[in-house]
XYZ file of C-alpha atoms in Angstrom:
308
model
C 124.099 148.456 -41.734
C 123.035 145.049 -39.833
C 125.840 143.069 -40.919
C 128.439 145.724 -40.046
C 126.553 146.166 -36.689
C 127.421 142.467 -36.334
C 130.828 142.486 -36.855
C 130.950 142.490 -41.175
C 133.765 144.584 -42.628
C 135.200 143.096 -45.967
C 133.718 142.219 -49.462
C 134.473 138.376 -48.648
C 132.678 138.307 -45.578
C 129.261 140.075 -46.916
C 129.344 137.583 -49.570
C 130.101 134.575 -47.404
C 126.705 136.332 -45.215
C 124.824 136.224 -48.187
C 125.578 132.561 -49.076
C 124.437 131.202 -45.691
C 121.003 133.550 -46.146
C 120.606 131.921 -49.600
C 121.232 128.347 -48.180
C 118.702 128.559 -45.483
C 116.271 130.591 -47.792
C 116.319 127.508 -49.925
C 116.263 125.197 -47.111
C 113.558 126.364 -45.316
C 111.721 126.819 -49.225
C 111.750 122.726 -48.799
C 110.315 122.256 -44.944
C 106.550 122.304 -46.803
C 107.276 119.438 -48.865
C 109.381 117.852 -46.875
C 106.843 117.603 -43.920
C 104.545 116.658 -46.634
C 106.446 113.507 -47.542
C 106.746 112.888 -44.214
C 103.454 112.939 -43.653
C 102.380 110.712 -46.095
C 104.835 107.576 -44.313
C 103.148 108.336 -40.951
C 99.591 108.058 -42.270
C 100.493 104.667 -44.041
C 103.335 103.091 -41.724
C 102.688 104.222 -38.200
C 100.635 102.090 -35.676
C 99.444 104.687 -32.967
C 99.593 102.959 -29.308
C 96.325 105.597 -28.346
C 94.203 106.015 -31.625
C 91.152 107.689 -29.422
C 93.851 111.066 -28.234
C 93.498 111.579 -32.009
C 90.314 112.838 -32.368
C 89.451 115.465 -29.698
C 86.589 114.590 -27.717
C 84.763 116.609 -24.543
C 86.258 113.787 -21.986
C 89.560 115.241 -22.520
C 88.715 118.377 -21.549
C 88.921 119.462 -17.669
C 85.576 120.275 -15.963
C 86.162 123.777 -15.494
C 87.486 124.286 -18.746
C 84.252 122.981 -19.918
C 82.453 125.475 -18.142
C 84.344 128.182 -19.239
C 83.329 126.912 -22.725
C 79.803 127.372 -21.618
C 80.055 130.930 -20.376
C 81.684 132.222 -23.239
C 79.113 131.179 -25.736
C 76.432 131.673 -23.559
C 73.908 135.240 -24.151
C 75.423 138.368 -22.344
C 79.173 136.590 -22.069
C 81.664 139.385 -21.665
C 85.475 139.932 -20.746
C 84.872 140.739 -16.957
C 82.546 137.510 -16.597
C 85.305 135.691 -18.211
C 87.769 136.620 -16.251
C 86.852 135.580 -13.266
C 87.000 131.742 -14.355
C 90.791 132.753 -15.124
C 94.187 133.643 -13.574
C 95.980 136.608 -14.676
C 99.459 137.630 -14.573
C 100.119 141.335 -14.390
C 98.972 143.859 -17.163
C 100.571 141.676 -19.817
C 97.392 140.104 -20.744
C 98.676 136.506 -19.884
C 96.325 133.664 -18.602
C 96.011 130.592 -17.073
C 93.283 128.008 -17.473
C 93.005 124.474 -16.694
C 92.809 122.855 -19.996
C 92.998 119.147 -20.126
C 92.350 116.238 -17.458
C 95.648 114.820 -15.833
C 94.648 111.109 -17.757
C 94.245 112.720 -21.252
C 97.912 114.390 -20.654
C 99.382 111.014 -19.708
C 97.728 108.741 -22.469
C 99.210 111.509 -24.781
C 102.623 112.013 -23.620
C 102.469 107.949 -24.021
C 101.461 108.329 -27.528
C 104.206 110.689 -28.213
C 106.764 108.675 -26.836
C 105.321 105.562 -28.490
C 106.121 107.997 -31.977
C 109.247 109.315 -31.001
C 110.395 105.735 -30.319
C 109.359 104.454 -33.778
C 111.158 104.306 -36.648
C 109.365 107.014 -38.803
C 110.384 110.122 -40.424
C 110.247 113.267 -37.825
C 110.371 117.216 -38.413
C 110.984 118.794 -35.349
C 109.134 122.314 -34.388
C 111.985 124.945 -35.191
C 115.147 126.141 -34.908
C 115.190 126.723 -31.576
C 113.381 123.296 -30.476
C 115.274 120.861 -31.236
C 113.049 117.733 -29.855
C 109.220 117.517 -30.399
C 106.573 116.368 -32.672
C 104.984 118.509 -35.669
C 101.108 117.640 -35.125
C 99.719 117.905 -38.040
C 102.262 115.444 -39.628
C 100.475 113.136 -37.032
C 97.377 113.668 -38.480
C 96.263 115.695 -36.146
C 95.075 118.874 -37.586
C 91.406 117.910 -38.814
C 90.405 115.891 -36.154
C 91.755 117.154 -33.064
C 93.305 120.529 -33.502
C 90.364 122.448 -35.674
C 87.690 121.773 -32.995
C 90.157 122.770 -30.282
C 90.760 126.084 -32.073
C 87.516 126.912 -33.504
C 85.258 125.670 -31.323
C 86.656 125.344 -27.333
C 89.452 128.116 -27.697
C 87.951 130.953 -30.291
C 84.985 131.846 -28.191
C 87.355 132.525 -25.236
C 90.254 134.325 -27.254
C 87.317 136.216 -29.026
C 86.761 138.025 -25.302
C 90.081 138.149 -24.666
C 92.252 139.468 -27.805
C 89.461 141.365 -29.695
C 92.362 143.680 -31.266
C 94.213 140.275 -32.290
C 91.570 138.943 -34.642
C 90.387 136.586 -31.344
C 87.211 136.010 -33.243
C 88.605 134.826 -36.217
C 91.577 132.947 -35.591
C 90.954 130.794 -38.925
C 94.504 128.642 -38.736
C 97.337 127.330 -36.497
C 100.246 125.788 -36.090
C 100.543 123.299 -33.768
C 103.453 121.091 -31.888
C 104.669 119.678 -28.624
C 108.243 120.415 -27.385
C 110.259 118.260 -25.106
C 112.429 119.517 -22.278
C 114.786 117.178 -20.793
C 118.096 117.137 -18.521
C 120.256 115.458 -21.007
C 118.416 117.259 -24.263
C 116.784 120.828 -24.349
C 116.827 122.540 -21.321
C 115.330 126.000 -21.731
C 114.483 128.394 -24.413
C 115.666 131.353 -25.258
C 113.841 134.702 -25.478
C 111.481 134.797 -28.731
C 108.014 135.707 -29.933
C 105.416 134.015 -31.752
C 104.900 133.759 -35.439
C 101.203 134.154 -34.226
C 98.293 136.285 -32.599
C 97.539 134.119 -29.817
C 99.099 131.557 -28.143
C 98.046 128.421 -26.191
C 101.234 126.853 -24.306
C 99.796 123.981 -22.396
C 102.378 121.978 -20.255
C 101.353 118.421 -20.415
C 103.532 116.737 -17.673
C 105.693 114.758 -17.142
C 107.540 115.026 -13.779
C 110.414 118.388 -13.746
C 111.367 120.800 -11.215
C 111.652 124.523 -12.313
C 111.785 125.815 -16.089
C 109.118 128.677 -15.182
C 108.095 130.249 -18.187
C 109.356 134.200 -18.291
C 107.843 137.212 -20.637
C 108.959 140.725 -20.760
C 107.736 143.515 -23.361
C 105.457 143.472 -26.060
C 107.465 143.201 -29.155
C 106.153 146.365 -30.451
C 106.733 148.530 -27.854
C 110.498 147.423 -26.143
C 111.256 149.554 -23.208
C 114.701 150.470 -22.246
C 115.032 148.131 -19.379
C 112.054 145.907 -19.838
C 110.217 144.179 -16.282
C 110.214 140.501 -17.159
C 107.669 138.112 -15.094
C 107.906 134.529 -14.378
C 104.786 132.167 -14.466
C 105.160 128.449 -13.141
C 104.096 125.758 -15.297
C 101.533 123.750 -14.004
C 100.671 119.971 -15.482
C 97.307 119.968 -17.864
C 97.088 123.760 -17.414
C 97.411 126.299 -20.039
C 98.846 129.574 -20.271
C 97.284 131.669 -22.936
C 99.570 135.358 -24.551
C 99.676 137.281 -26.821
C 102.123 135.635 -29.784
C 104.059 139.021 -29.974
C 104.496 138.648 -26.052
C 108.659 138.282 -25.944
C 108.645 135.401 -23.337
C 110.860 132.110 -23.151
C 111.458 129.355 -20.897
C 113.949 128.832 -17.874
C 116.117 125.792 -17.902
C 114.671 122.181 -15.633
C 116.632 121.779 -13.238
C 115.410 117.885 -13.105
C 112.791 115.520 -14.944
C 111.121 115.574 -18.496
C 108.598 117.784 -19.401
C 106.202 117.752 -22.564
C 104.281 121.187 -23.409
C 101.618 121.273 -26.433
C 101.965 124.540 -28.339
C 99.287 126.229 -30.810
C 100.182 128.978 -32.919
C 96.578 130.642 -33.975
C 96.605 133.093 -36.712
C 93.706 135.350 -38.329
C 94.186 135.971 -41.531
C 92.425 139.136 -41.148
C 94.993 140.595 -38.935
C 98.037 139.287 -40.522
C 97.092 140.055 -43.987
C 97.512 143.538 -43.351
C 100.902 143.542 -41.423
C 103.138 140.741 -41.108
C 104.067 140.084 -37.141
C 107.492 139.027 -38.022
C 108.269 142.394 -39.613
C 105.583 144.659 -39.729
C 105.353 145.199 -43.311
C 101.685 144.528 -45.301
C 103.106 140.737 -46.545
C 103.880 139.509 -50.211
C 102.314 136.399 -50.932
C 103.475 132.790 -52.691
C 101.357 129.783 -52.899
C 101.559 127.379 -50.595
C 100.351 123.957 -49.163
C 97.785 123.558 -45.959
C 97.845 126.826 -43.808
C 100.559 128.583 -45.237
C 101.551 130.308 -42.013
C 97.889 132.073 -42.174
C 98.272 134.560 -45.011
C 95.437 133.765 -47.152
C 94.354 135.940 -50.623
C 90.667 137.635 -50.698
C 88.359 134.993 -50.608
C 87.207 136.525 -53.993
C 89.924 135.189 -55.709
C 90.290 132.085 -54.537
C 93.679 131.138 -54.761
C 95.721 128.571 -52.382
C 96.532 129.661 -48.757
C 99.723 131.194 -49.239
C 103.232 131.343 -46.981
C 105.052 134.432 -45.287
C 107.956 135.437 -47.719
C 109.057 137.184 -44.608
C 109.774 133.884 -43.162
C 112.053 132.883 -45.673
C-alpha cells in the first residue's frame, strides 16, 4: 500500500523497488565492518595535530556547565533546581546549556580539519550528512565520549528525561557534521535514532541555519507549530531524539556541530524508536545501535534489524 501511495503501479516497478531495498539492505549490512577497517588505518596511520582534545578532561568543560555537574549529583538535586541553570524553549522539552569553553571548540574544529585534510579513510555520519567525522573511528569513544555521557551528561538527562531511560543512557553514537556555503547547507526534517540528544554547535564563524523542531514523532498533529532555536558557539541544545527538528540553511560561513546519539537499552529494548515494534535482534560489533540481550545471557551488543 506504501509503494502504490508513492506512485508504484506495475509488476516491473515493485520489483525494481525491491531491488534498490535489497541493495541498500546489504549495503548498509557492511557500514559495521567497513568503519571497522577504517578504524583500524586511523589508529595506526594518523598523526593527530591536538592529541590532548582526545581524552576529555574538566578544562574543556565551561564553568557553568561544571556547576551544573555539581548540582545534579549533589543530595536533594531535582528537576526544578535544575532548571533554573538552563534555558528552555517552549513545552517541547528542549534545552540549552553552555557546554564547552570557546578554546576547547577551536583546538577541536582544528583537529578535525587537520583529519579531514589527511589522507585517511573517512565514513561520513549518514545519509543525510554528507560531510563530517564518525568519532569513534577517531578513537574517540573510550576516552572522551564515555565520560561525557556517563558521567557529565547522565546525571543531568537523568532529571530531565526520566521517561526516556535518562538514568541509564548506557551507549551513543557520536559525530560532528559540517555545514558550509559551497557543501551542506541545511538539513532536512528528521528524528533521532536515539532517546536523547546533545547537538552542540562548535563554531566556526556562519550567519543563520537556526535549528527548527515541530511535533513529537509519536503524536503528529494536523498542522504541527514548529519553533526555531539559534545556535550559539560552545553551547548545547539538549531534545528529545524523537523530537522531529532539522536545521535551516547558512546563509554565510562554516559551521561545525558535535552530535551524540544516547540510547538506553532499557527503553529501546522494549520498542524500537524507528518503528515502534519490540526489536529483533542480530549480533553485532561495539554498540550495536543500543539494543543489547538480557545481561543473563550474555551475548554481543546487537544492531536494529529495523535499521536495515
Amino acid at each position: 500500500q506504501a509503494l502504490r501511495e508513492r506512485g508504484c503501479r506495475s509488476e516491473e516497478q515493485f520489483r525494481e523497488v525491491l531491488r534498490e531495498i535489497e541493495a541498500e539492505v546489504q549495503r548498509r549490512k557492511q557500514l559495521i565492518h567497513q568503519s571497522v577497517e577504517r578504524r583500524a588505518i586511523i589508529s595506526k596511520c594518523y598523526k593527530p595535530k591536538h592529541p590532548e582534545v582526545y581524552t576529555l578532561q574538566d578544562s574543556f568543560l565551561a564553568p557553568e556547565f561544571l556547576e551544573i555537574m555539581r548540582f545534579c549529583t549533589s543530595p536533594g538535586a531535582d528537576l526544578q533546581g535544575l532548571l533554573h541553570y538552563l534555558e528552555s524553549f517552549s513545552d517541547k522539552r528542549i534545552y540549552r546549556l553552555p557546554v564547552f569553553t570557546e578554546e576547547f571548540c577551536q583546538t577541536f574544529v582544528d583537529e578535525l580539519e587537520n583529519f579531514e585534510q589527511s589522507d585517511m579513510p573517512k565514513g561520513r555520519p549518514n545519509t543525510m550528512n554528507n560531510y563530517g567525522v564518525l568519532l569513534n573511528e577517531l578513537g574517540m569513544d573510550e576516552t572522551f565520549l564515555t565520560p561525557l555521557r556517563e558521567r557529565c551528561l547522565r546525571p543531568i538527562t537523568a532529571l530531565l528525561y526520566p521517561d526516556l531511560g535518562g538514568a541509564c543512557l548506557d551507549s551513543h553514537k557520536a559525530f560532528v557534521v559540517k555545514y558550509s556555503v559551497h557543501e551542506d547547507l541545511d538539513l532536512s526534517s528528521h528524528y533521532d535514532n536515539a532517546e536523547v540528544t546533545l547537538n552542540v554547535s562548535l563554531g566556526k564563524e556562519f550567519t543563520e541555519g537556526n535549528l527548527y523542531f515541530g511535533d513529537f514523532n509519536q503524536d503528529p498533529t494536523p498542522v504541527p507549530k514548529y519553533i526555531e532555536v539559534e545556535h550559539v558557539r560552545a553551547q548545547g541544545l539538549l531534545h528529545r531524539g524523537g523530537q522531529i527538528h532539522g536545521a535551516l540553511p547558512i546563509a554565510s560561513g562554516e559551521r561545525w556541530n558535535l552530535i551524540v546519539w544516547m540510547r538506553s537499552s532499557a527503553i529501546r529494548n522494549q520498542l524500537c524508536p524507528m518503528c515502534n515494534r519490540k526489536p529483533e535482534l542480530v549480533e553485532a560489533e561495539g554498540f550495536g545501535d543500543g539494543f543489547t540481550e538480557p545481561l543473563a545471557e550474555e551475548v554481543p551488543q546487537t544492531v536494529n534489524l529495523c535499521a536495515l
